[in-house]
CSV table of C-alpha atoms and ligand atoms in Angstrom, one decimal:
chain,number,residue,atom,x,y,z
U,1,MET,CA,114.2,100.0,-33.3
U,2,PRO,CA,110.6,101.1,-33.4
U,3,TRP,CA,109.5,97.5,-32.5
U,4,ILE,CA,110.2,94.9,-29.8
U,5,GLU,CA,111.0,91.4,-31.1
U,6,HIS,CA,109.9,88.3,-29.2
U,7,ASP,CA,111.3,85.2,-30.9
U,8,HIS,CA,110.0,81.9,-29.7
U,9,ALA,CA,111.3,78.3,-30.1
U,10,ASP,CA,108.0,76.8,-31.3
U,11,VAL,CA,104.3,78.0,-31.6
U,12,ALA,CA,103.0,76.8,-28.1
U,13,ALA,CA,105.9,79.1,-26.6
U,14,LEU,CA,104.6,81.9,-28.8
U,15,VAL,CA,101.0,81.3,-27.7
U,16,SER,CA,101.9,81.2,-24.0
U,17,HIS,CA,103.9,84.2,-24.1
U,18,VAL,CA,101.2,86.4,-26.0
U,19,THR,CA,98.4,85.0,-23.8
U,20,GLU,CA,100.4,86.1,-20.6
U,21,ALA,CA,100.6,89.5,-22.1
U,22,PHE,CA,96.9,89.8,-22.9
U,23,VAL,CA,96.2,88.4,-19.2
U,24,ASP,CA,98.4,91.1,-17.9
U,25,ALA,CA,96.7,93.8,-19.9
U,26,CYS,CA,93.3,92.7,-19.2
U,27,ARG,CA,93.9,92.4,-15.4
U,28,THR,CA,95.5,95.7,-15.3
U,29,ALA,CA,92.9,97.4,-17.3
U,30,ILE,CA,89.9,95.7,-15.0
U,31,HIS,CA,91.9,97.0,-11.9
U,32,ALA,CA,92.3,100.5,-13.2
U,33,ARG,CA,89.3,101.2,-15.3
U,34,GLY,CA,86.7,98.6,-14.4
U,35,GLN,CA,86.8,96.6,-17.7
U,36,ALA,CA,89.1,95.8,-20.5
U,37,TRP,CA,88.8,96.6,-24.2
U,38,LEU,CA,90.6,94.5,-26.9
U,39,ALA,CA,90.8,94.3,-30.8
U,40,LEU,CA,91.5,90.8,-31.8
U,41,ALA,CA,92.7,89.5,-35.2
U,42,GLY,CA,90.8,86.8,-37.3
U,43,GLY,CA,92.7,84.1,-39.0
U,44,ARG,CA,94.1,80.9,-37.2
U,45,THR,CA,97.4,81.9,-35.6
U,46,PRO,CA,95.8,83.6,-32.6
U,47,LEU,CA,93.0,81.1,-31.9
U,48,PRO,CA,95.0,79.2,-29.3
U,49,VAL,CA,95.7,82.5,-27.6
U,50,TYR,CA,91.9,83.4,-27.4
U,51,ALA,CA,91.1,79.7,-26.0
U,52,GLN,CA,93.7,80.3,-23.1
U,53,LEU,CA,92.3,83.5,-22.3
U,54,ALA,CA,88.8,82.2,-21.8
U,55,ALA,CA,90.4,79.8,-19.2
U,56,ALA,CA,92.4,82.3,-17.5
U,57,ASN,CA,89.8,83.7,-15.2
U,58,LEU,CA,90.6,87.3,-15.9
U,59,GLY,CA,88.6,88.6,-12.9
U,60,GLY,CA,86.2,91.1,-14.7
U,61,VAL,CA,84.5,92.3,-18.0
U,62,VAL,CA,86.6,92.2,-21.1
U,63,SER,CA,84.9,93.9,-24.2
U,64,ALA,CA,86.4,92.6,-27.6
U,65,ILE,CA,86.1,93.4,-31.2
U,66,PRO,CA,87.7,91.9,-34.4
U,67,THR,CA,90.4,94.1,-35.9
U,68,ASP,CA,88.7,93.2,-39.0
U,69,GLU,CA,85.7,91.2,-40.4
U,70,ARG,CA,84.6,89.4,-43.6
U,71,CYS,CA,81.3,90.6,-44.8
U,72,VAL,CA,79.5,87.1,-44.4
U,73,PRO,CA,76.4,86.3,-42.5
U,74,HIS,CA,77.2,85.7,-38.5
U,75,ASP,CA,76.8,81.9,-38.9
U,76,HIS,CA,79.3,81.5,-41.8
U,77,PRO,CA,82.4,79.7,-41.1
U,78,ALA,CA,84.7,82.4,-42.3
U,79,CYS,CA,83.1,84.9,-39.8
U,80,ASN,CA,85.8,86.1,-37.4
U,81,LEU,CA,82.9,87.0,-34.9
U,82,ARG,CA,81.9,83.4,-34.9
U,83,ALA,CA,85.5,82.2,-34.3
U,84,LEU,CA,85.8,84.7,-31.2
U,85,ARG,CA,82.2,83.6,-30.0
U,86,GLU,CA,83.4,80.0,-30.0
U,87,ALA,CA,86.9,80.6,-28.5
U,88,PHE,CA,85.4,82.6,-25.6
U,89,ALA,CA,82.5,80.5,-25.0
U,90,ALA,CA,84.1,79.2,-21.5
U,91,ASP,CA,84.0,82.7,-20.2
U,92,ALA,CA,80.8,84.8,-20.4
U,93,ASN,CA,82.6,87.8,-19.0
U,94,ILE,CA,84.6,88.0,-22.5
U,95,VAL,CA,82.2,89.9,-24.7
U,96,PRO,CA,82.9,89.8,-28.5
U,97,ASN,CA,81.1,92.8,-30.5
U,98,ALA,CA,80.2,92.5,-34.0
U,99,LEU,CA,81.8,94.9,-36.5
U,100,THR,CA,79.4,93.6,-39.3
U,101,ARG,CA,75.7,93.3,-39.5
U,102,GLU,CA,74.2,89.7,-39.0
U,103,ASP,CA,73.6,89.4,-42.8
U,104,GLY,CA,77.1,90.7,-43.7
U,105,ASP,CA,75.6,93.4,-45.8
U,106,VAL,CA,78.7,95.6,-46.5
U,107,ASP,CA,77.2,99.1,-46.4
U,108,ALA,CA,75.2,98.5,-43.3
U,109,SER,CA,78.0,97.0,-41.8
U,110,LEU,CA,80.4,99.7,-42.3
U,111,ALA,CA,77.8,102.1,-40.7
U,112,GLN,CA,77.5,99.7,-37.6
U,113,SER,CA,81.3,99.4,-37.1
U,114,ARG,CA,81.7,103.2,-37.3
U,115,ALA,CA,78.8,103.7,-34.8
U,116,LEU,CA,80.5,101.2,-32.5
U,117,LEU,CA,84.0,102.7,-32.4
U,118,ALA,CA,82.5,106.1,-32.1
U,119,VAL,CA,80.8,105.4,-28.7
U,120,ASN,CA,83.9,103.4,-27.6
U,121,PRO,CA,86.5,106.2,-28.5
U,122,GLN,CA,88.9,104.8,-25.6
U,123,PRO,CA,92.2,103.3,-26.3
U,124,PHE,CA,92.3,99.5,-26.8
U,125,ASP,CA,94.0,98.1,-23.8
U,126,ALA,CA,95.7,95.8,-26.1
U,127,VAL,CA,95.5,94.8,-29.9
U,128,LEU,CA,96.4,91.6,-31.4
U,129,LEU,CA,97.2,91.7,-35.2
U,130,GLY,CA,98.1,88.7,-37.5
U,131,MET,CA,100.0,89.3,-40.9
U,132,GLY,CA,99.5,87.5,-44.2
U,133,ALA,CA,102.3,86.7,-46.6
U,134,ASP,CA,101.4,89.5,-48.8
U,135,GLY,CA,102.4,91.8,-45.9
U,136,HIS,CA,98.6,92.7,-45.0
U,137,PHE,CA,97.3,93.0,-41.3
U,138,ALA,CA,94.0,93.4,-40.2
U,139,SER,CA,92.0,93.8,-43.6
U,140,LEU,CA,94.5,96.2,-45.1
U,141,PHE,CA,95.5,94.3,-48.1
U,142,PRO,CA,98.4,95.5,-50.6
U,143,GLY,CA,96.0,95.5,-53.7
U,144,ALA,CA,92.9,97.2,-52.3
U,145,GLU,CA,91.7,100.2,-54.1
U,146,ASN,CA,91.4,102.4,-50.8
U,147,LEU,CA,94.4,101.0,-48.9
U,148,ALA,CA,95.8,104.4,-48.7
U,149,GLU,CA,92.6,105.5,-46.6
U,150,GLY,CA,93.2,102.5,-44.5
U,151,LEU,CA,97.0,103.4,-43.7
U,152,ALA,CA,96.4,107.3,-43.6
U,153,THR,CA,97.5,108.3,-40.0
U,154,ALA,CA,95.7,111.5,-39.7
U,155,SER,CA,92.3,110.6,-41.5
U,156,GLY,CA,90.2,110.5,-38.4
U,157,ILE,CA,88.4,107.5,-40.0
U,158,ASP,CA,88.0,104.3,-37.6
U,159,ALA,CA,86.8,101.8,-40.1
U,160,ILE,CA,86.7,101.2,-43.9
U,161,ALA,CA,85.0,98.7,-46.1
U,162,THR,CA,87.4,97.1,-48.5
U,163,LEU,CA,87.8,94.6,-51.2
U,164,PRO,CA,91.1,92.7,-51.1
U,165,ASP,CA,92.8,92.3,-55.0
U,166,PRO,CA,93.2,89.6,-55.5
U,167,LEU,CA,90.6,88.1,-53.1
U,168,PRO,CA,92.5,85.6,-50.8
U,169,PRO,CA,91.3,82.2,-51.9
U,170,GLU,CA,90.9,81.0,-48.2
U,171,ALA,CA,88.3,83.9,-47.5
U,172,PRO,CA,87.3,85.5,-50.7
U,173,PHE,CA,85.0,88.4,-49.3
U,174,ALA,CA,84.6,92.0,-49.0
U,175,ARG,CA,86.0,93.0,-45.4
U,176,ILE,CA,85.3,95.6,-42.7
U,177,SER,CA,88.8,96.8,-41.4
U,178,LEU,CA,89.7,99.1,-38.6
U,179,THR,CA,92.0,101.6,-39.9
U,180,LEU,CA,95.8,102.0,-39.0
U,181,PRO,CA,95.2,105.1,-36.9
U,182,ARG,CA,92.2,103.3,-34.9
U,183,LEU,CA,94.4,100.3,-34.4
U,184,LEU,CA,97.3,102.6,-33.3
U,185,HIS,CA,95.0,104.3,-30.5
U,186,ALA,CA,96.2,101.5,-27.9
U,187,ARG,CA,98.1,100.8,-24.9
U,188,ASP,CA,100.0,97.8,-26.5
U,189,ILE,CA,100.1,96.2,-30.1
U,190,HIS,CA,101.2,92.6,-30.6
U,191,LEU,CA,101.8,91.3,-34.3
U,192,VAL,CA,101.8,87.7,-34.1
U,193,VAL,CA,103.7,85.9,-37.1
U,194,THR,CA,104.6,82.2,-37.6
U,195,GLY,CA,106.8,80.6,-40.4
U,196,ALA,CA,109.7,81.2,-42.3
U,197,ASP,CA,108.1,82.8,-45.4
U,198,LYS,CA,106.3,85.4,-43.4
U,199,ARG,CA,109.5,86.2,-41.5
U,200,VAL,CA,111.2,87.2,-44.8
U,201,VAL,CA,108.4,89.7,-45.4
U,202,LEU,CA,108.7,91.1,-41.9
U,203,ARG,CA,112.5,91.6,-42.3
U,204,GLN,CA,111.8,93.4,-45.8
U,205,ALA,CA,109.2,95.6,-44.0
U,206,GLN,CA,111.5,96.2,-40.8
U,207,ALA,CA,114.7,97.1,-43.1
U,208,ASP,CA,112.9,99.4,-45.7
U,209,PRO,CA,110.2,102.1,-44.2
U,210,ASP,CA,109.3,102.6,-47.9
U,211,CYS,CA,108.6,98.9,-48.7
U,212,ALA,CA,105.2,98.5,-50.2
U,213,PHE,CA,104.0,95.7,-47.7
U,214,PRO,CA,101.0,97.5,-45.7
U,215,VAL,CA,102.6,96.0,-42.4
U,216,THR,CA,105.5,98.5,-43.1
U,217,THR,CA,103.4,101.5,-42.0
U,218,LEU,CA,102.4,99.7,-38.9
U,219,LEU,CA,106.1,98.8,-38.1
U,220,HIS,CA,107.5,102.3,-38.7
U,221,ALA,CA,104.4,104.2,-37.1
U,222,PRO,CA,106.1,107.3,-35.5
U,223,GLY,CA,106.2,106.9,-31.6
U,224,ARG,CA,105.0,103.3,-31.5
U,225,HIS,CA,106.8,100.2,-30.4
U,226,VAL,CA,104.7,97.3,-31.9
U,227,HIS,CA,105.4,93.9,-30.1
U,228,ILE,CA,106.5,91.4,-33.0
U,229,HIS,CA,106.2,87.8,-31.8
U,230,TRP,CA,107.5,85.2,-34.2
U,231,SER,CA,107.8,81.4,-34.2
U,232,PRO,CA,108.8,78.7,-36.8
C,301,6PG,C1,91.5,88.1,-41.1
C,301,6PG,C2,92.7,88.6,-40.4
C,301,6PG,C3,94.0,88.7,-41.1
C,301,6PG,C4,94.9,87.5,-40.6
C,301,6PG,C5,96.0,87.2,-41.3
C,301,6PG,C6,97.1,86.2,-40.7
C,301,6PG,O1,90.6,88.1,-40.8
C,301,6PG,O2,92.0,87.4,-42.2
C,301,6PG,O3,92.5,89.4,-39.2
C,301,6PG,O4,94.6,89.9,-40.9
C,301,6PG,O5,95.3,87.9,-39.3
C,301,6PG,O6,95.6,86.8,-42.6
C,301,6PG,O7,96.1,85.0,-40.7
C,301,6PG,P1,96.7,83.5,-40.1
C,301,6PG,O8,96.7,83.9,-38.8
C,301,6PG,O9,95.5,82.6,-40.5
C,301,6PG,O10,97.7,83.2,-40.9
């Protein structure tokens, strides 16, 4: 199997297991390389993991970026950076970096995200991804006009600006997203999914490498073993 499955009895068990994996990844990185470098999903599911990481006393500096960002001002309720800043407020050593400009301007944000990734070419110590019921991960959405650019493994492109189509009602904004190759440039990749409906999507993506859900390309990426964490 190109993935490693972790099934959990409930969300609390999932959160505690994923937190443990990230605590280990951060401590190992800090010990080996002086600091840790993480890419962290937006959305709601991972927020308790971030809160627990902030309370874990990781013992050094952790630099984090969102895997994707909504092109909104940084003080907007839908801003992933804002959510990371709030979740990590208890530990000043965990530093969230912005993919977007303060005002959320799309073109300037794309330039900023690419510049940030260019000066940080090292692999992520760990990546946390969520998945939507439409099979998107990061902001690589099935209906986006430039989805293929985001999923192309040999593009050499670190980030794209993209417009989900249809726009998700809970966050109807243009996005900046890391590309699949940039997300795969990581020591460990964790995909965190809850609920029976999303499990059906996962199962289809696992069973059929040609299935149209974007997450299929992540799960079947050659040479990678994505950790899939699921709970009801
Ligand atoms: C975002 C994301 C996105 C998210 C999934 C799952 O900013 O919207 O990074 O890919 O992880 O939509 O979101 P939930 O955890 O809220 O279900």
